[in-house]
Amino acid sequence: MAHSDANDGRVAAWWDAVVAGDDDEPHPHLGHAVSARVRRRRLVLSGTVVDSADKDQLVRQARARTGGAVRDVDASRLRVAGRSERKGLLDQVLVAAYPDATTARRAGRFVIEHGRIHPKRHVVVEPGSPAVAGAVPGIYVKELKKHLARGESLVVLRVDETEAFRVRELMDEDTRSSWTLAVPPEPASAGR
Amino acid sequence: MAELQRRARARSAREVVDVRLSRGDVIRSAGPGIITGGADNDPSGITSYSIIGATTGYAQSWLLLLATPVLYGVIEMCARLANVTKSDLGTLLRTTFGRVVATPAVLLMVIPSVITMGADLLAMAAAFQLLTGIHYLYSVVPFAALMAFVTIFLDYRIVSRYMMWLVAFLGTYIVAALLARPDWFAVLRSTVIPQLSFSQDYVFGAVALLGTTITPYLLFWQTSGEAEEKRGVQHLKSAKVDIAAGVIWSNVTAFFIMVATGATLFVHHSHIRTASDAARALEPVAGHYATTVFALGIIGAGLLAIPVLAAASAYAIAGVAGWRHGLGRNPKNAPQFYVVIGLAFLVAVELAVSSIDPVRALFYSQVLNGLIAPVLIVLVLLLASSRRVMGDFANDRLSNLLGIVAALVIVAADVALAIQVATKGLPA
């Protein structure tokens, strides 16, 4: 978030809405993981962010809105998730099916942007595409072909295992994939 | 650093996450498990263990001992499933077996869970009547409204961390059992040497014990909890410690409930027909305050368990339907999920106020759980042992054995129960 927010008009619009009292919308990048609302002229931030850089950036942006309707900022309920998992050890491939290629491309972009992930591989497989064979290990190809035969398109993302929960949630629930597969994690070296 | 290099060189994903936990890690992982384990004994569980102790004495202690590793095996499978597939059980059943299998499987869990909610609500209201004298029917709705509010509008997982201390009262059963001076040799013998009987009390008790110990909603709740925490397979080893600590503590308290009621009510041929009968097992430790301690404990256990039952049902239904779900989401972001929670509370209230005998409702809801559990255990076993679903994290032989034993033991008890009902009818 730290890099992309600076010139993101949607983030600025979200803050404007919060200050105006419309605090129902999810944060453009962090979604419902964080919330901000004005209470008695105090901008109260709450929720959980993945690292302290995100927290610092949110607090900085909130402080930039003080002066008029907002007297000060309360970030005491904004937590940084305590994580001990290491990145770079395991990879996981996730596949999601969508009705057509356009929807699949949009969904793929949505997942990457809202999940704030850095995929090691991102492919959209359309019906008839030969890319399906290399997208996943052999035992899953038949299953993928079944969906392609129905005219569906597939988003295939290879991500760090620590990011895979977010990806699956966005595929299953937010982009409403008709089918999702999480290929079991494998050592990161296997995908190099 | 050397550890990190070893993990980077590992050939299988399982080797990568096979870390050695320090003593500090074990203590940190076990602590929450012990608290959660105490909370696993909800009012229907406490009542069922009390009735079993009062009707069969220590005769089913061996079943509880057997259920301990078996329960651990099943819960651990669920945690592994969620962390490998990055999904909860409802979603996983849908995406693996399709809705034709997933929908009835989920209904099999939801129906007894909502009935258990109703029975637990009734137990809380009956306990409140013991404390205040206010007729239990008047407190059912306020209790349900309070819990629905907490579940829907507050962060239940955070609130529950504070409420878990309410079930510390379960510790009094350990003291009560010691003060009741049971025949420890008989207790030990019953615990390590299976005593089989085909009496009606024994068979119903066995199904209820298995149903309340290896209860179906726990399978869904465990996977949903792991999916919400989003920690992944690197967390599996500490999850095992957490689960083991919780299961052991949960079953240790269940064991002492049975010993305490066995030593006080069974030896005097007393039966549990009301909540105050059940409270009498605490008299050796609490004297005249036994009723108060018992009532506060039941209310605390209910406050913890009922939102979990409602949420587990909603997780399962939302998973099968493909709706947004999660207690971490706010109601506007996952409306269907929270509507299901609200409906579960409404049905539970309806069941609670429909003039059912509270003690019978609590006991028979667990019998129903026992009848349904094998189906779900088999589905979890199929998923967790599949290399296609789990890759390097598929069940080893021990996990498969624990899952198969779990299903077979419950099926055996269910068959015995079916024969009992067919030949002698339902007990009075």
XYZ file of C-alpha atoms in Angstrom:
620
model
C 0.000 0.000 0.000
C 2.818 2.341 0.906
C 3.824 2.838 -2.731
C 0.497 2.737 -4.482
C -1.581 4.915 -2.196
C 0.227 8.174 -2.666
C -1.384 9.055 -5.976
C -4.452 6.838 -5.698
C -7.553 8.943 -6.175
C -9.768 6.212 -4.770
C -7.962 6.310 -1.432
C -8.308 10.092 -1.279
C -12.014 9.780 -2.139
C -12.426 7.154 0.573
C -10.894 9.472 3.185
C -13.106 12.339 2.003
C -16.166 10.104 2.409
C -15.062 9.027 5.904
C -14.571 12.619 7.013
C -17.994 13.472 5.560
C -19.535 10.754 7.746
C -19.926 8.010 5.123
C -17.849 5.341 6.827
C -19.541 2.196 5.427
C -17.367 1.696 2.361
C -14.391 -0.659 2.598
C -10.910 0.789 2.207
C -9.966 0.573 -1.516
C -6.890 -1.549 -0.789
C -7.271 -2.940 2.711
C -10.985 -3.709 2.457
C -12.846 -4.397 5.689
C -9.642 -5.214 7.546
C -9.572 -1.581 8.654
C -12.210 0.987 9.327
C -12.200 4.709 10.005
C -14.962 6.840 11.418
C -15.328 10.281 12.929
C -16.563 10.278 16.518
C -16.873 13.583 18.369
C -14.457 15.264 15.948
C -11.940 12.471 16.457
C -10.933 10.253 13.519
C -10.909 6.762 15.009
C -8.938 4.066 13.127
C -9.493 0.401 13.932
C -8.819 -3.044 12.520
C -5.729 -5.027 11.657
C -3.000 -4.374 9.092
C -0.277 -6.769 8.020
C 2.734 -4.565 8.759
C 3.708 -1.405 10.549
C 4.362 0.417 7.250
C 0.662 0.124 6.460
C -0.246 1.365 9.916
C 2.145 4.340 9.646
C 0.749 5.249 6.247
C -2.868 5.082 7.422
C -2.104 7.214 10.473
C -0.201 9.725 8.321
C -3.104 9.974 5.880
C -5.558 10.380 8.758
C -3.473 13.132 10.353
C -3.411 14.946 7.030
C -7.206 15.264 7.377
C -7.124 17.010 10.759
C -7.937 20.669 11.062
C -11.541 21.179 9.983
C -14.184 18.697 11.088
C -11.509 16.445 12.601
C -9.670 17.548 15.729
C -7.292 14.611 16.173
C -6.653 10.968 15.320
C -7.102 7.917 17.555
C -5.164 4.898 16.231
C -5.129 2.947 19.502
C -7.404 0.271 18.024
C -5.437 -0.145 14.813
C -3.322 -3.269 15.270
C -0.461 -4.780 13.324
C -0.998 -8.528 12.921
C 1.625 -10.465 14.836
C 2.918 -12.895 12.232
C 5.721 -15.380 12.597
C 5.295 -17.029 9.192
C 8.242 -16.593 6.851
C 7.801 -15.648 3.234
C 9.749 -17.380 0.498
C 9.606 -20.935 1.844
C 6.499 -22.316 0.148
C 4.497 -21.500 -2.953
C 0.880 -22.297 -3.672
C -1.028 -22.297 -6.943
C -4.668 -21.245 -6.870
C -7.084 -21.633 -9.743
C -10.527 -20.049 -10.065
C -13.141 -20.498 -12.790
C -15.244 -17.630 -14.205
C -17.964 -17.578 -16.873
C -15.828 -15.854 -19.549
C -12.356 -14.498 -20.252
C -13.258 -10.844 -19.601
C -14.630 -11.649 -16.156
C -11.597 -13.829 -15.451
C -9.163 -11.044 -16.368
C -11.039 -8.529 -14.226
C -11.206 -10.990 -11.351
C -7.465 -11.698 -11.608
C -6.659 -7.985 -11.458
C -9.078 -7.510 -8.565
C -7.504 -10.341 -6.570
C -3.972 -9.016 -7.107
C -4.905 -5.442 -6.283
C -7.160 -6.070 -3.287
C -5.087 -8.936 -1.951
C -2.024 -6.734 -2.293
C -0.100 -9.761 -3.454
C 2.879 -10.220 -5.722
C 2.109 -13.316 -7.810
C 5.026 -15.329 -9.130
C 2.820 -16.367 -11.990
C -0.487 -14.990 -13.267
C -2.203 -16.616 -16.244
C -5.727 -16.423 -17.622
C -6.529 -19.665 -19.428
C -9.308 -19.456 -22.000
C -11.154 -22.398 -23.554
C -8.978 -24.076 -26.176
C -5.762 -22.557 -24.837
C -2.798 -24.940 -24.627
C -1.549 -23.070 -21.525
C -3.632 -25.317 -19.291
C -1.088 -28.151 -19.349
C 1.692 -26.100 -17.770
C -0.524 -24.160 -15.390
C -0.890 -26.813 -12.716
C 0.584 -30.238 -11.865
C -0.646 -33.056 -14.122
C -3.201 -34.592 -11.742
C -5.277 -31.402 -11.785
C -5.281 -30.834 -15.556
C -8.289 -33.071 -16.195
C -10.331 -31.066 -13.697
C -9.301 -27.788 -15.288
C -10.156 -29.082 -18.751
C -13.634 -29.985 -17.512
C -14.287 -26.331 -16.670
C -12.760 -25.082 -19.913
C -14.994 -27.498 -21.826
C -17.996 -25.751 -20.244
C -16.768 -22.479 -21.755
C -15.394 -21.088 -18.510
C -12.078 -19.242 -18.258
C -9.564 -19.826 -15.500
C -7.378 -17.521 -13.455
C -4.207 -19.254 -12.322
C -2.074 -17.539 -9.682
C 1.140 -18.840 -8.146
C 1.759 -16.960 -4.907
C 3.756 -17.197 -1.725
C 1.926 -19.570 0.624
C 1.533 -16.812 3.226
C -0.594 -14.872 0.716
C -2.721 -17.819 -0.398
C -5.490 -17.413 2.219
C -6.188 -13.875 1.015
C -6.180 -15.003 -2.607
C -8.606 -17.867 -2.029
C -10.970 -15.645 -0.040
C -11.013 -13.059 -2.806
C -11.555 -15.742 -5.455
C -14.285 -17.600 -3.549
C -16.212 -14.798 -1.950
C -15.433 -11.425 -3.496
C -15.151 -12.343 -7.175
C -17.623 -15.246 -6.804
C -15.676 -17.802 -8.811
C -17.845 -20.748 -9.813
C -15.082 -23.129 -8.676
C -11.782 -22.702 -6.865
C -8.849 -25.049 -6.456
C -5.933 -24.618 -4.072
C -3.133 -26.888 -5.222
C -1.310 -28.047 -2.038
C 1.722 -25.940 -1.073
C 5.136 -26.954 -2.404
C 8.647 -25.738 -1.621
C 9.288 -22.405 -3.286
C 12.360 -23.873 -4.984
C 10.119 -26.303 -6.911
C 8.610 -23.485 -8.935
C 11.870 -21.755 -9.828
C 19.967 -19.121 10.168
C 20.989 -22.762 9.713
C 17.364 -23.716 10.368
C 16.226 -21.328 7.646
C 18.763 -22.761 5.193
C 17.613 -26.295 6.013
C 14.002 -25.302 5.353
C 14.940 -23.613 2.081
C 16.664 -26.839 0.925
C 13.797 -29.106 1.962
C 12.384 -31.313 -0.769
C 8.825 -31.616 0.474
C 6.516 -28.955 1.831
C 6.062 -31.028 4.972
C 9.805 -30.884 5.664
C 9.736 -27.118 5.231
C 7.178 -26.644 8.006
C 8.647 -29.325 10.260
C 10.175 -26.909 12.738
C 11.286 -27.704 16.252
C 9.188 -25.810 18.783
C 10.978 -24.305 21.753
C 9.590 -24.794 25.253
C 8.352 -21.200 25.102
C 6.568 -21.883 21.822
C 4.858 -24.931 23.357
C 3.667 -22.956 26.376
C 2.483 -20.076 24.191
C 0.611 -22.507 21.925
C -0.891 -24.597 24.721
C -2.235 -21.678 26.762
C -5.055 -20.630 24.414
C -5.823 -24.303 23.780
C -6.419 -24.967 27.450
C -8.776 -22.017 27.696
C -10.603 -23.026 24.512
C -10.744 -26.637 25.677
C -12.503 -25.575 28.851
C -14.995 -23.664 26.761
C -15.698 -26.707 24.569
C -17.822 -28.140 27.368
C -21.077 -26.329 26.712
C -24.213 -26.683 28.895
C -25.410 -29.701 26.917
C -21.983 -31.303 27.329
C -21.883 -30.626 31.067
C -25.429 -31.965 31.468
C -24.732 -35.047 29.330
C -21.578 -35.938 31.277
C -23.506 -35.377 34.523
C -26.361 -37.650 33.419
C -23.911 -40.314 32.233
C -22.097 -40.197 35.597
C -25.373 -40.284 37.500
C -26.830 -43.203 35.521
C -23.795 -45.374 34.763
C -21.234 -44.265 37.378
C -17.680 -44.562 36.088
C -18.531 -47.290 33.561
C -18.012 -45.053 30.520
C -14.744 -43.457 31.600
C -12.916 -45.758 29.166
C -14.953 -44.338 26.309
C -13.847 -40.833 27.244
C -10.219 -42.016 27.345
C -10.636 -43.562 23.895
C -12.362 -40.431 22.597
C -9.431 -38.200 23.587
C -6.839 -39.197 20.924
C -9.639 -39.790 18.447
C -11.019 -36.266 18.959
C -7.498 -34.864 18.683
C -7.008 -36.744 15.405
C -10.230 -35.430 13.888
C -9.713 -31.811 14.988
C -6.086 -31.863 13.836
C -7.237 -33.125 10.435
C -9.651 -30.207 10.208
C -6.944 -27.678 11.106
C -4.616 -29.205 8.507
C -7.363 -29.221 5.869
C -8.066 -25.524 6.385
C -4.422 -24.479 6.369
C -3.540 -26.487 3.264
C -6.623 -25.711 1.169
C -7.009 -22.188 2.580
C -10.678 -22.864 3.009
C -13.354 -23.745 5.554
C -15.103 -27.108 5.551
C -18.373 -25.942 3.965
C -16.571 -24.372 0.992
C -14.258 -27.341 0.688
C -17.110 -29.853 0.628
C -18.771 -27.824 -2.144
C -15.668 -27.387 -4.289
C -14.528 -31.000 -3.844
C -17.698 -33.093 -3.771
C -20.202 -30.653 -5.281
C -23.388 -29.267 -3.762
C -25.183 -32.641 -3.990
C -22.948 -34.008 -1.244
C -22.120 -30.744 0.531
C -25.698 -29.577 1.146
C -26.966 -32.659 3.047
C -23.653 -32.894 4.915
C -24.005 -29.315 6.095
C -27.661 -29.802 7.016
C -26.631 -32.813 9.093
C -24.477 -30.474 11.148
C -26.790 -27.454 11.196
C -29.942 -29.229 12.403
C -28.495 -30.752 15.615
C -26.452 -27.600 16.211
C -29.554 -25.399 16.205
C -31.350 -27.929 18.424
C -28.330 -27.830 20.760
C -28.545 -24.017 20.738
C -32.171 -24.269 21.852
C -31.267 -26.784 24.546
C -28.325 -24.659 25.749
C -30.546 -21.565 25.873
C -33.029 -23.509 27.934
C -30.229 -24.624 30.270
C -29.038 -21.040 30.750
C -32.572 -19.900 31.477
C -33.088 -22.775 33.927
C -29.790 -21.865 35.624
C -30.922 -18.239 35.828
C -34.136 -19.463 37.474
C -32.027 -21.279 40.075
C -30.217 -18.027 40.850
C -33.096 -15.574 40.789
C -36.338 -17.517 40.958
C -37.502 -15.865 37.722
C -39.326 -18.422 35.570
C -36.988 -19.663 32.866
C -39.290 -18.769 29.991
C -38.805 -15.058 30.738
C -35.042 -15.118 30.351
C -34.764 -17.126 27.120
C -35.336 -14.146 24.810
C -33.051 -11.676 26.685
C -30.219 -14.222 26.720
C -30.687 -14.958 23.007
C -30.857 -11.245 22.153
C -27.676 -10.527 24.108
C -25.753 -13.308 22.375
C -27.108 -12.450 18.921
C -25.995 -8.846 19.463
C -22.502 -9.906 20.523
C -22.159 -12.312 17.593
C -23.492 -9.984 14.919
C -22.322 -6.536 15.997
C -19.185 -7.142 18.087
C -16.063 -9.170 17.388
C -17.071 -12.451 19.057
C -13.577 -13.955 18.870
C -12.180 -11.064 20.912
C -15.125 -10.945 23.333
C -14.880 -14.705 23.880
C -11.256 -14.407 25.078
C -12.554 -12.471 28.079
C -15.635 -14.638 28.587
C -13.658 -17.878 28.662
C -12.822 -17.238 32.296
C -16.516 -17.719 33.042
C -16.085 -21.463 32.567
C -13.249 -21.657 35.078
C -15.983 -23.100 37.283
C -15.382 -26.436 35.543
C -12.276 -26.668 37.722
C -14.566 -26.999 40.737
C -15.637 -30.410 39.391
C -12.055 -31.615 39.870
C -12.107 -30.504 43.515
C -15.657 -31.869 43.934
C -14.580 -35.258 42.576
C -11.606 -35.390 44.957
C -13.704 -34.359 47.976
C -16.453 -36.850 47.098
C -13.922 -39.634 47.828
C -14.759 -41.939 44.942
C -13.392 -45.474 44.854
C -10.293 -44.539 42.839
C -9.461 -48.162 42.099
C -12.906 -48.590 40.522
C -12.440 -45.325 38.621
C -9.037 -46.451 37.304
C -10.321 -49.898 36.368
C -13.290 -48.419 34.488
C -11.001 -45.986 32.689
C -8.477 -48.491 31.371
C -10.623 -51.640 31.034
C -13.677 -51.219 28.801
C -16.903 -52.224 30.501
C -19.591 -52.995 27.972
C -23.275 -53.133 28.747
C -26.361 -53.119 26.561
C -28.643 -51.487 29.097
C -30.681 -48.579 27.799
C -28.924 -46.043 30.051
C -25.522 -47.259 28.953
C -26.202 -47.233 25.204
C -27.911 -43.825 25.187
C -25.144 -42.507 27.434
C -22.443 -43.830 25.085
C -23.977 -42.156 22.021
C -24.469 -38.897 23.926
C -20.897 -39.011 25.270
C -19.460 -39.528 21.802
C -21.842 -36.964 20.299
C -20.946 -34.277 22.819
C -17.208 -35.044 22.710
C -16.689 -35.498 18.958
C -19.424 -33.029 18.167
C -20.019 -32.229 14.459
C -20.034 -28.441 14.768
C -16.453 -28.526 16.072
C -15.264 -29.780 12.673
C -16.734 -26.737 10.929
C -15.732 -24.303 13.693
C -12.108 -25.470 13.649
C -11.708 -25.075 9.883
C -13.469 -21.689 9.917
C -11.291 -20.466 12.773
C -8.128 -21.469 10.929
C -9.401 -19.856 7.716
C -10.112 -16.608 9.583
C -6.705 -16.568 11.242
C -5.042 -17.094 7.840
C -1.784 -18.430 9.260
C -1.089 -21.243 6.792
C 0.844 -24.484 7.003
C 3.839 -22.972 8.804
C 1.595 -22.702 11.830
C 0.585 -26.395 11.801
C 3.029 -27.571 14.430
C 1.952 -25.002 17.018
C -1.675 -25.676 16.032
C -1.147 -29.334 17.002
C 0.044 -28.305 20.485
C -2.894 -25.929 20.828
C -5.376 -28.633 19.781
C -3.806 -31.320 21.985
C -3.863 -29.043 25.035
C -7.487 -28.104 24.393
C -8.669 -31.664 23.816
C -6.867 -33.020 26.874
C -8.112 -30.283 29.187
C -11.656 -30.520 27.788
C -11.789 -34.280 28.355
C -10.069 -34.098 31.753
C -12.823 -31.778 32.975
C -15.440 -34.056 31.371
C -13.856 -37.017 33.196
C -14.075 -35.247 36.560
C -17.697 -34.233 35.897
C -18.483 -37.930 35.423
C -16.467 -38.945 38.507
C -18.051 -36.210 40.645
C -21.597 -37.123 39.607
C -20.773 -40.843 39.786
C -19.460 -40.497 43.339
C -22.355 -38.369 44.560
C -25.488 -39.130 42.535
C -24.873 -42.644 41.125
C -23.856 -44.176 44.451
C -27.059 -42.802 46.041
C -29.160 -43.931 43.055
C -30.221 -40.321 42.425
C -31.232 -39.265 38.921
C -30.905 -35.912 37.201
C -34.297 -34.562 36.253
C -33.736 -30.850 36.842
C -30.831 -28.412 36.789
C -30.724 -28.368 40.594
C -30.317 -32.168 40.592
C -27.255 -31.753 38.378
C -25.874 -29.079 40.683
C -25.813 -31.506 43.600
C -22.582 -33.053 42.283
C -20.827 -29.851 43.376
C -22.072 -30.052 46.975
C -18.858 -31.673 48.288
C -16.896 -28.584 47.307
C -19.439 -25.783 47.313
C -21.882 -26.951 49.995
C -24.949 -24.738 50.045
C -23.463 -22.693 47.211
C -23.384 -25.663 44.812
C -26.472 -24.442 42.999
C -25.049 -20.926 42.610
C -21.684 -22.177 41.306
C -23.380 -24.584 38.913
C -25.834 -21.970 37.644
C -23.118 -19.353 37.025
C -21.019 -21.954 35.242
C -23.863 -23.067 32.992
C -24.661 -19.447 32.086
C -20.980 -18.784 31.316
C -20.646 -21.952 29.259
C -23.819 -21.061 27.341
C -22.644 -17.504 26.640
C -19.513 -18.974 25.082
C -20.991 -21.925 23.236
C -24.220 -20.641 21.719
C -22.606 -17.967 19.485
C -20.134 -20.631 18.327
C -22.967 -22.998 17.372
C -24.751 -20.217 15.476
C -21.578 -19.079 13.738
C -20.511 -22.638 12.836
C -23.918 -23.174 11.217
C -23.624 -19.903 9.307
C -20.058 -20.679 8.177
C -21.204 -24.051 6.845
C -24.262 -22.731 5.000
C -22.397 -19.727 3.567
C -19.554 -22.009 2.474
C -21.895 -24.290 0.576
C -23.805 -21.359 -0.932
C -20.605 -19.490 -1.866
C -21.586 -16.377 0.119
C -19.139 -14.016 1.771
C -18.663 -15.123 5.314
C -16.634 -14.637 8.439
C -17.030 -13.114 11.869
C -14.210 -10.789 10.858
C -16.476 -9.205 8.229
C -19.085 -6.664 9.213
C -22.802 -7.404 8.639
C -23.076 -5.047 5.652
C -20.249 -6.901 3.927
C -21.580 -10.407 4.535
C -25.358 -9.966 4.952
C -26.436 -13.542 4.182
C -23.934 -14.949 6.685
C -25.304 -12.772 9.463
C -28.926 -13.424 8.443
C -28.245 -17.150 8.931
C -26.845 -16.396 12.406
C -29.972 -14.386 13.219
C -32.246 -17.153 11.930
C -30.369 -19.756 13.971
C -31.041 -17.688 17.099
C -34.725 -17.293 16.202
C -35.212 -21.039 15.680
C -33.291 -21.785 18.878
C -35.554 -19.409 20.837
C -38.589 -21.078 19.323
C -37.281 -24.493 20.375
C -36.374 -23.246 23.846
C -39.814 -21.811 24.604
C -41.743 -24.756 23.180
C -42.162 -26.451 26.562
C -39.448 -29.081 26.123
C -38.006 -30.558 29.299
C -34.560 -28.808 29.531
C -32.583 -31.806 30.780
C -34.044 -34.170 28.179
C -33.483 -31.580 25.428
C -29.824 -31.191 26.399
C -29.231 -34.922 26.518
C -31.086 -35.891 23.339
C -29.465 -33.099 21.298
C -26.153 -34.813 22.035
C -27.599 -38.216 21.116
C -28.560 -36.658 17.751
C -24.996 -35.342 17.365
C -23.720 -38.849 17.994
C -25.938 -40.266 15.276
C -24.749 -37.727 12.715
C -21.046 -37.432 13.537
C -19.806 -40.523 11.605
C -20.987 -39.145 8.248
C -19.036 -35.932 8.688
C -15.988 -37.708 10.089
C -15.888 -39.942 6.995
C -16.074 -36.897 4.693
C -13.249 -35.172 6.601
C -11.239 -38.403 6.448
C -11.718 -38.655 2.679
C -10.551 -35.063 2.205
C -7.603 -35.212 4.596
C -6.271 -38.504 3.253
C -6.457 -37.413 -0.403
C -3.059 -36.527 -1.872
C -4.867 -34.586 -4.578
C -6.389 -32.276 -1.951
C -3.572 -32.292 0.608
C -0.366 -33.095 -1.310
C 2.525 -33.580 1.137
C 0.135 -32.847 4.008
C -2.158 -35.834 3.426
C -2.928 -38.047 6.440
C -0.248 -40.407 7.658
C -1.220 -43.882 8.908
C -1.833 -42.718 12.477
C -4.178 -39.929 11.382
C -6.104 -42.341 9.157
C -6.300 -44.848 12.018
C -7.645 -42.220 14.438
C -10.254 -41.105 11.906
C -11.367 -44.665 11.157
C -11.533 -45.553 14.878
C -13.594 -42.400 15.498
C -16.120 -43.331 12.813
C -16.274 -47.030 13.759
C -16.709 -46.450 17.507
C -19.558 -43.996 16.936
C -21.180 -46.248 14.317
C -20.998 -49.196 16.771
C -22.674 -47.098 19.481
C -25.296 -45.900 16.977
C -26.094 -49.471 15.897
C -26.477 -50.528 19.540
C -28.793 -47.569 20.076
C -30.875 -48.456 17.012
C -31.248 -52.031 18.300
C -32.242 -50.706 21.748
C -34.884 -48.385 20.320
C -36.191 -51.094 17.950
C -36.532 -53.663 20.733
C -37.349 -51.571 23.814
C -38.480 -48.199 22.478
C -37.320 -44.799 23.775
C -36.467 -44.554 27.490
C -38.993 -42.946 29.795
